[in-house]
XYZ file of N, CA, C and O in Angstrom:
596
model
N 80.044 -50.854 -64.012
C 80.690 -49.640 -63.570
C 80.194 -48.495 -64.459
O 80.263 -48.579 -65.680
N 79.722 -47.438 -63.833
C 79.175 -46.322 -64.592
C 80.299 -45.451 -65.158
O 81.462 -45.570 -64.762
N 79.934 -44.576 -66.068
C 80.932 -43.686 -66.660
C 81.491 -42.721 -65.623
O 82.664 -42.368 -65.677
N 80.645 -42.304 -64.705
C 81.114 -41.402 -63.658
C 82.141 -42.073 -62.757
O 83.111 -41.455 -62.331
N 81.949 -43.353 -62.484
C 82.915 -44.079 -61.662
C 84.227 -44.280 -62.413
O 85.311 -44.147 -61.831
N 84.150 -44.585 -63.695
C 85.368 -44.703 -64.509
C 86.107 -43.375 -64.526
O 87.339 -43.319 -64.397
N 85.360 -42.293 -64.657
C 85.953 -40.953 -64.646
C 86.644 -40.685 -63.305
O 87.733 -40.118 -63.260
N 86.021 -41.115 -62.200
C 86.622 -40.919 -60.874
C 87.899 -41.741 -60.727
O 88.898 -41.261 -60.166
N 87.902 -42.982 -61.224
C 89.109 -43.804 -61.172
C 90.229 -43.172 -61.991
O 91.385 -43.139 -61.559
N 89.902 -42.683 -63.189
C 90.915 -42.043 -64.038
C 91.468 -40.785 -63.379
O 92.671 -40.519 -63.438
N 90.597 -40.024 -62.763
C 91.031 -38.812 -62.085
C 91.951 -39.134 -60.911
O 92.956 -38.461 -60.701
N 91.630 -40.184 -60.172
C 92.482 -40.597 -59.056
C 93.855 -41.037 -59.558
O 94.886 -40.626 -59.007
N 93.887 -41.850 -60.601
C 95.165 -42.288 -61.163
C 95.976 -41.144 -61.724
O 97.201 -41.084 -61.555
N 95.298 -40.204 -62.373
C 95.980 -39.054 -62.950
C 96.615 -38.187 -61.865
O 97.791 -37.845 -61.937
N 95.839 -37.838 -60.855
C 96.360 -36.968 -59.802
C 97.493 -37.652 -59.041
O 98.517 -37.031 -58.749
N 97.333 -38.922 -58.741
C 98.374 -39.647 -58.024
C 99.652 -39.756 -58.859
O 100.758 -39.561 -58.341
N 99.521 -40.020 -60.147
C 100.701 -40.120 -61.013
C 101.412 -38.776 -61.154
O 102.648 -38.711 -61.107
N 100.648 -37.714 -61.327
C 101.267 -36.386 -61.441
C 101.939 -36.004 -60.125
O 103.027 -35.418 -60.126
N 101.320 -36.353 -59.008
C 101.928 -36.066 -57.706
C 103.245 -36.815 -57.536
O 104.240 -36.246 -57.065
N 103.288 -38.070 -57.942
C 104.530 -38.842 -57.851
C 105.593 -38.266 -58.789
O 106.761 -38.130 -58.406
N 105.199 -37.909 -60.011
C 106.164 -37.298 -60.937
C 106.682 -35.971 -60.404
O 107.874 -35.661 -60.517
N 105.794 -35.167 -59.833
C 106.218 -33.885 -59.253
C 107.228 -34.116 -58.131
O 108.230 -33.413 -58.036
N 106.963 -35.114 -57.305
C 107.881 -35.425 -56.212
C 109.235 -35.876 -56.743
O 110.282 -35.450 -56.245
N 109.219 -36.728 -57.760
C 110.475 -37.224 -58.330
C 111.271 -36.086 -58.954
O 112.477 -35.960 -58.737
N 110.605 -35.225 -59.721
C 111.334 -34.152 -60.393
C 111.727 -33.031 -59.443
O 112.676 -32.306 -59.709
N 111.026 -32.874 -58.336
C 111.363 -31.818 -57.387
C 112.443 -32.240 -56.394
O 113.337 -31.458 -56.084
N 112.341 -33.444 -55.885
C 113.225 -33.860 -54.808
C 114.205 -34.966 -55.203
O 115.021 -35.375 -54.392
N 114.094 -35.472 -56.411
C 115.008 -36.505 -56.861
C 114.429 -37.899 -56.702
O 113.490 -38.131 -55.956
N 115.012 -38.820 -57.428
C 114.559 -40.204 -57.418
C 115.196 -40.927 -56.231
O 116.365 -40.708 -55.927
N 114.473 -41.799 -55.548
C 115.080 -42.527 -54.415
C 116.255 -43.384 -54.867
O 116.215 -44.023 -55.915
N 117.301 -43.414 -54.064
C 118.508 -44.148 -54.450
C 118.282 -45.653 -54.495
O 118.987 -46.362 -55.204
N 117.297 -46.133 -53.768
C 117.010 -47.572 -53.760
C 116.525 -48.038 -55.138
O 116.820 -49.146 -55.571
N 115.801 -47.171 -55.837
C 115.178 -47.550 -57.114
C 115.895 -46.982 -58.342
O 115.305 -46.903 -59.403
N 117.150 -46.589 -58.213
C 117.834 -45.955 -59.340
C 117.956 -46.861 -60.558
O 117.982 -46.381 -61.683
N 118.006 -48.157 -60.357
C 118.110 -49.081 -61.491
C 116.818 -49.128 -62.298
O 116.820 -49.536 -63.455
N 115.716 -48.736 -61.695
C 114.412 -48.820 -62.346
C 113.854 -47.446 -62.724
O 112.653 -47.305 -62.916
N 114.716 -46.455 -62.829
C 114.270 -45.085 -63.085
C 113.435 -44.975 -64.357
O 112.332 -44.426 -64.344
N 113.950 -45.491 -65.461
C 113.254 -45.363 -66.741
C 111.919 -46.091 -66.742
O 110.926 -45.571 -67.255
N 111.864 -47.273 -66.181
C 110.605 -48.022 -66.177
C 109.563 -47.361 -65.287
O 108.370 -47.357 -65.625
N 109.970 -46.765 -64.177
C 109.019 -46.066 -63.304
C 108.474 -44.826 -64.007
O 107.256 -44.586 -64.007
N 109.340 -44.056 -64.621
C 108.899 -42.848 -65.326
C 107.991 -43.225 -66.489
O 106.942 -42.597 -66.700
N 108.368 -44.244 -67.270
C 107.517 -44.683 -68.385
C 106.160 -45.165 -67.893
O 105.127 -44.876 -68.506
N 106.138 -45.895 -66.782
C 104.876 -46.372 -66.225
C 103.980 -45.229 -65.772
O 102.769 -45.232 -66.027
N 104.566 -44.238 -65.116
C 103.772 -43.092 -64.663
C 103.247 -42.276 -65.838
O 102.086 -41.845 -65.838
N 104.084 -42.066 -66.846
C 103.635 -41.331 -68.031
C 102.537 -42.113 -68.755
O 101.555 -41.532 -69.233
N 102.660 -43.434 -68.804
C 101.630 -44.268 -69.424
C 100.301 -44.138 -68.667
O 99.242 -44.004 -69.289
N 100.357 -44.169 -67.343
C 99.130 -44.001 -66.552
C 98.504 -42.646 -66.810
O 97.281 -42.538 -66.974
N 99.317 -41.610 -66.882
C 98.791 -40.261 -67.149
C 98.137 -40.208 -68.524
O 97.028 -39.672 -68.682
N 98.801 -40.763 -69.536
C 98.243 -40.722 -70.896
C 96.952 -41.527 -71.001
O 95.990 -41.081 -71.640
N 96.899 -42.694 -70.370
C 95.677 -43.507 -70.395
C 94.548 -42.788 -69.668
O 93.400 -42.764 -70.134
N 94.858 -42.172 -68.523
C 93.828 -41.460 -67.770
C 93.284 -40.275 -68.557
O 92.067 -40.065 -68.625
N 94.174 -39.509 -69.183
C 93.724 -38.355 -69.980
C 92.911 -38.819 -71.185
O 91.856 -38.252 -71.492
N 93.371 -39.866 -71.873
C 92.637 -40.380 -73.034
C 91.263 -40.907 -72.624
O 90.262 -40.659 -73.316
N 91.188 -41.601 -71.510
C 89.904 -42.123 -71.045
C 88.961 -40.996 -70.653
O 87.776 -41.023 -70.985
N 89.484 -39.974 -69.960
C 88.635 -38.847 -69.580
C 88.126 -38.101 -70.814
O 86.953 -37.717 -70.873
N 88.994 -37.894 -71.799
C 88.545 -37.234 -73.028
C 87.514 -38.080 -73.769
O 86.545 -37.549 -74.315
N 87.715 -39.384 -73.810
C 86.764 -40.274 -74.469
C 85.410 -40.230 -73.777
O 84.365 -40.141 -74.430
N 85.419 -40.283 -72.457
C 84.155 -40.217 -71.713
C 83.473 -38.881 -71.943
O 82.257 -38.817 -72.158
N 84.249 -37.793 -71.922
C 83.652 -36.477 -72.184
C 83.101 -36.383 -73.600
O 82.023 -35.828 -73.825
N 83.845 -36.918 -74.578
C 83.389 -36.867 -75.965
C 82.121 -37.690 -76.150
O 81.147 -37.226 -76.747
N 82.144 -38.920 -75.650
C 80.954 -39.766 -75.776
C 79.778 -39.176 -75.017
O 78.630 -39.294 -75.445
N 80.067 -38.542 -73.905
C 78.989 -37.958 -73.120
C 78.381 -36.744 -73.774
O 77.172 -36.501 -73.662
N 79.171 -35.981 -74.501
C 78.627 -34.755 -75.083
C 78.074 -34.966 -76.488
O 77.140 -34.292 -76.890
N 78.641 -35.892 -77.249
C 78.249 -36.034 -78.646
C 77.268 -37.189 -78.865
O 76.169 -37.005 -79.365
N 77.661 -38.383 -78.469
C 76.875 -39.548 -78.855
C 75.796 -39.920 -77.852
O 74.615 -39.830 -78.120
N 76.236 -40.373 -76.706
C 75.305 -41.031 -75.800
C 74.717 -40.105 -74.751
O 73.608 -40.310 -74.312
N 75.463 -39.145 -74.335
C 74.996 -38.262 -73.288
C 75.066 -38.939 -71.927
O 74.399 -39.929 -71.699
N 75.888 -38.417 -71.079
C 76.002 -38.964 -69.737
C 74.938 -38.298 -68.888
O 74.952 -37.099 -68.682
N 74.011 -39.099 -68.447
C 72.941 -38.564 -67.623
C 73.314 -38.761 -66.164
O 73.474 -39.886 -65.701
N 73.458 -37.654 -65.466
C 73.730 -37.721 -64.040
C 72.401 -37.746 -63.308
O 71.555 -36.878 -63.521
N 72.242 -38.723 -62.459
C 71.049 -38.739 -61.635
C 71.372 -38.078 -60.294
O 72.449 -37.523 -60.099
N 70.425 -38.141 -59.376
C 70.610 -37.490 -58.079
C 71.760 -38.112 -57.301
O 72.478 -37.426 -56.572
N 71.940 -39.407 -57.459
C 73.018 -40.097 -56.755
C 74.377 -39.590 -57.216
O 75.271 -39.325 -56.393
N 74.551 -39.440 -58.531
C 75.815 -38.926 -59.057
C 76.081 -37.502 -58.576
O 77.209 -37.161 -58.217
N 75.053 -36.687 -58.564
C 75.230 -35.305 -58.098
C 75.547 -35.256 -56.602
O 76.360 -34.443 -56.163
N 74.908 -36.138 -55.830
C 75.183 -36.198 -54.388
C 76.615 -36.650 -54.133
O 77.312 -36.090 -53.288
N 77.070 -37.663 -54.863
C 78.442 -38.151 -54.706
C 79.436 -37.070 -55.096
O 80.438 -36.838 -54.406
N 79.176 -36.382 -56.197
C 80.077 -35.321 -56.641
C 80.119 -34.172 -55.635
O 81.190 -33.643 -55.324
N 78.962 -33.806 -55.086
C 78.920 -32.725 -54.099
C 79.663 -33.112 -52.827
O 80.420 -32.311 -52.263
N 79.485 -34.340 -52.369
C 80.188 -34.809 -51.175
C 81.693 -34.845 -51.415
O 82.483 -34.456 -50.542
N 82.100 -35.293 -52.596
C 83.527 -35.360 -52.921
C 84.140 -33.968 -52.983
O 85.249 -33.746 -52.485
N 83.441 -33.015 -53.585
C 83.947 -31.645 -53.623
C 84.068 -31.079 -52.215
O 85.019 -30.368 -51.892
N 83.104 -31.401 -51.360
C 83.136 -30.913 -49.990
C 84.335 -31.494 -49.236
O 85.035 -30.768 -48.531
N 84.588 -32.782 -49.405
C 85.736 -33.408 -48.741
C 87.047 -32.813 -49.255
O 87.964 -32.508 -48.473
N 87.152 -32.622 -50.566
C 88.362 -32.019 -51.131
C 88.572 -30.602 -50.643
O 89.688 -30.207 -50.284
N 87.504 -29.816 -50.593
C 87.598 -28.427 -50.130
C 87.999 -28.379 -48.664
O 88.897 -27.626 -48.275
N 87.352 -29.190 -47.826
C 87.672 -29.186 -46.404
C 89.094 -29.656 -46.141
O 89.765 -29.146 -45.245
N 89.558 -30.623 -46.910
C 90.928 -31.094 -46.698
C 91.933 -29.995 -47.056
O 92.908 -29.788 -46.323
N 91.701 -29.272 -48.150
C 92.603 -28.168 -48.505
C 92.550 -27.081 -47.437
O 93.582 -26.524 -47.046
N 91.366 -26.794 -46.922
C 91.251 -25.765 -45.886
C 91.952 -26.191 -44.595
O 92.597 -25.370 -43.939
N 91.850 -27.457 -44.220
C 92.546 -27.937 -43.022
C 94.056 -27.845 -43.221
O 94.783 -27.351 -42.344
N 94.548 -28.289 -44.384
C 95.984 -28.203 -44.661
C 96.458 -26.753 -44.643
O 97.515 -26.440 -44.101
N 95.665 -25.863 -45.225
C 96.030 -24.447 -45.276
C 96.034 -23.826 -43.883
O 96.936 -23.050 -43.552
N 95.063 -24.170 -43.061
C 95.044 -23.638 -41.693
C 96.208 -24.158 -40.871
O 96.773 -23.417 -40.047
N 96.582 -25.407 -41.063
C 97.755 -25.936 -40.371
C 99.011 -25.187 -40.807
O 99.857 -24.828 -39.978
N 99.132 -24.922 -42.106
C 100.291 -24.185 -42.611
C 100.321 -22.765 -42.050
O 101.371 -22.291 -41.599
N 99.194 -22.091 -42.055
C 99.139 -20.723 -41.519
C 99.451 -20.731 -40.025
O 100.177 -19.863 -39.525
N 98.897 -21.698 -39.303
C 99.206 -21.805 -37.876
C 100.686 -22.026 -37.630
O 101.270 -21.439 -36.706
N 101.300 -22.864 -38.452
C 102.734 -23.107 -38.319
C 103.521 -21.821 -38.562
O 104.468 -21.517 -37.822
N 103.138 -21.058 -39.575
C 103.852 -19.812 -39.871
C 103.670 -18.782 -38.765
O 104.605 -18.050 -38.424
N 102.468 -18.705 -38.189
C 102.224 -17.759 -37.094
C 103.025 -18.159 -35.858
O 103.665 -17.317 -35.213
N 102.996 -19.432 -35.514
C 103.757 -19.894 -34.352
C 105.250 -19.669 -34.567
O 105.968 -19.246 -33.660
N 105.722 -19.908 -35.777
C 107.132 -19.686 -36.073
C 107.483 -18.207 -35.977
O 108.571 -17.850 -35.530
N 106.575 -17.331 -36.406
C 106.848 -15.900 -36.338
C 106.951 -15.426 -34.884
O 107.787 -14.575 -34.558
N 106.115 -15.966 -34.011
C 106.134 -15.536 -32.613
C 107.239 -16.201 -31.800
O 107.889 -15.564 -30.984
N 107.445 -17.493 -32.014
C 108.360 -18.233 -31.164
C 109.634 -18.670 -31.869
O 110.455 -19.354 -31.272
N 109.800 -18.311 -33.143
C 110.966 -18.749 -33.898
C 112.270 -18.165 -33.398
O 113.317 -18.783 -33.486
N 112.223 -16.955 -32.861
C 113.455 -16.329 -32.375
C 113.954 -16.974 -31.090
O 115.142 -16.943 -30.806
N 113.068 -17.588 -30.315
C 113.486 -18.222 -29.067
C 114.220 -19.536 -29.311
O 115.021 -19.957 -28.490
N 113.919 -20.185 -30.418
C 114.554 -21.471 -30.706
C 115.974 -21.299 -31.233
O 116.773 -22.214 -31.167
N 116.265 -20.154 -31.804
C 117.615 -19.903 -32.289
C 117.821 -20.225 -33.753
O 118.778 -19.792 -34.355
N 116.923 -20.982 -34.360
C 117.045 -21.280 -35.784
C 115.651 -21.279 -36.406
O 114.650 -21.453 -35.716
N 115.610 -21.099 -37.697
C 114.330 -21.022 -38.401
C 113.684 -22.396 -38.498
O 114.359 -23.417 -38.509
N 112.381 -22.389 -38.580
C 111.632 -23.635 -38.696
C 111.716 -24.169 -40.124
O 112.262 -23.529 -41.023
N 111.117 -25.322 -40.330
C 111.204 -26.024 -41.605
C 110.544 -25.258 -42.748
O 111.065 -25.196 -43.838
N 109.395 -24.659 -42.518
C 108.615 -24.069 -43.605
C 108.781 -22.561 -43.721
O 107.827 -21.841 -43.916
N 109.981 -22.083 -43.603
C 110.164 -20.637 -43.692
C 110.701 -20.179 -45.041
O 110.555 -19.022 -45.383
N 111.312 -21.052 -45.815
C 111.820 -20.621 -47.113
C 110.686 -20.608 -48.147
O 109.718 -21.364 -48.045
N 110.812 -19.763 -49.124
C 109.769 -19.630 -50.146
C 109.625 -20.896 -50.984
O 108.523 -21.276 -51.347
N 110.749 -21.535 -51.284
C 110.699 -22.750 -52.095
C 109.937 -23.860 -51.366
O 109.121 -24.555 -51.964
N 110.197 -24.005 -50.081
C 109.515 -25.035 -49.314
C 108.027 -24.729 -49.215
O 107.191 -25.625 -49.340
N 107.686 -23.474 -48.992
C 106.271 -23.087 -48.933
C 105.576 -23.360 -50.258
O 104.425 -23.815 -50.275
N 106.249 -23.098 -51.363
C 105.662 -23.368 -52.675
C 105.385 -24.857 -52.843
O 104.295 -25.246 -53.281
N 106.332 -25.695 -52.473
C 106.124 -27.139 -52.569
C 104.978 -27.596 -51.677
O 104.163 -28.432 -52.079
N 104.887 -27.051 -50.480
C 103.817 -27.451 -49.559
C 102.459 -27.042 -50.103
O 101.495 -27.818 -50.041
N 102.353 -25.842 -50.670
C 101.077 -25.397 -51.236
C 100.689 -26.259 -52.441
O 99.527 -26.647 -52.599
N 101.654 -26.602 -53.282
C 101.366 -27.470 -54.426
C 100.926 -28.848 -53.945
O 99.959 -29.423 -54.472
N 101.595 -29.375 -52.924
C 101.170 -30.660 -52.358
C 99.762 -30.568 -51.784
O 98.970 -31.508 -51.911
N 99.430 -29.452 -51.146
C 98.081 -29.284 -50.601
C 97.036 -29.355 -51.706
O 95.996 -29.999 -51.550
N 97.309 -28.708 -52.813
C 96.355 -28.722 -53.921
C 96.225 -30.124 -54.521
O 95.120 -30.577 -54.824
N 97.356 -30.797 -54.697
C 97.306 -32.175 -55.202
C 96.549 -33.088 -54.250
O 95.733 -33.909 -54.676
N 96.822 -32.954 -52.957
C 96.147 -33.812 -51.982
C 94.655 -33.507 -51.910
O 93.847 -34.406 -51.688
N 94.277 -32.237 -52.099
C 92.855 -31.902 -52.155
C 92.171 -32.566 -53.346
O 91.076 -33.119 -53.221
N 92.831 -32.534 -54.498
C 92.284 -33.223 -55.673
C 92.238 -34.723 -55.491
O 91.287 -35.392 -55.920
N 93.255 -35.274 -54.840
C 93.281 -36.710 -54.570
C 92.185 -37.099 -53.581
O 91.538 -38.136 -53.740
N 91.957 -36.263 -52.589
C 90.877 -36.534 -51.634
C 89.516 -36.494 -52.333
O 88.644 -37.318 -52.054
N 89.340 -35.548 -53.258
C 88.073 -35.439 -53.991
C 87.821 -36.675 -54.841
O 86.775 -37.312 -54.741
N 88.798 -37.040 -55.659
C 88.584 -38.182 -56.541
C 88.564 -39.496 -55.765
O 87.806 -40.409 -56.101
N 89.367 -39.592 -54.705
C 89.328 -40.786 -53.874
C 87.998 -40.948 -53.157
O 87.490 -42.068 -53.009
N 87.414 -39.841 -52.730
C 86.093 -39.897 -52.103
C 85.037 -40.338 -53.104
O 84.145 -41.121 -52.764
N 85.139 -39.850 -54.329
C 84.191 -40.283 -55.364
C 84.299 -41.789 -55.593
O 83.285 -42.477 -55.660
N 85.514 -42.288 -55.712
C 85.696 -43.725 -55.917
C 85.137 -44.500 -54.733
O 84.420 -45.497 -54.906
N 85.429 -44.048 -53.523
C 84.939 -44.732 -52.330
C 83.412 -44.756 -52.289
O 82.808 -45.793 -52.022
N 82.791 -43.618 -52.589
C 81.327 -43.569 -52.535
C 80.686 -44.395 -53.648
O 79.633 -45.003 -53.424
N 81.291 -44.422 -54.815
C 80.748 -45.276 -55.877
C 80.908 -46.748 -55.530
O 80.009 -47.557 -55.787
N 82.037 -47.124 -54.966
C 82.248 -48.523 -54.593
C 81.346 -48.933 -53.438
O 80.903 -50.064 -53.363
N 81.103 -47.997 -52.520
C 80.249 -48.294 -51.369
C 78.787 -48.398 -51.757
O 78.012 -49.049 -51.103
N 78.446 -47.714 -52.804
C 77.057 -47.758 -53.269
C 76.319 -46.461 -53.067
O 75.099 -46.417 -53.140
N 77.051 -45.388 -52.847
C 76.447 -44.069 -52.801
C 75.954 -43.679 -51.474
O 75.305 -42.764 -51.213
């Protein structure tokens, strides 16, 4: 496994763990798992700390000692992953804008406001879009490295 692939795995774990923590702290912990609250939070924090430590170690070793040499395959995988992440954020954003436009035109006919009209909800949706874009980017990198580029 190359250093770039390890970095992609760490990035995927980091983004997914932060997204789960954000969900828990924003919307509350599920009532089914209340007995395991501390162990879930400790596990997620442990994953975040390991991912950050591994990414820093790879960056340090890459810049000081060994030097991480990216070949054309690594650059192609990174470019494809960035493209997938960017397109996914743009699709999510266009869906959100379309929803807001449709709600502005047809919201008065329904008699009540739609789901995404409050500022707090819009903020959460935009934050989720950014997290999902990062998850799509790192997940695409992992997929392409596992597939063989």
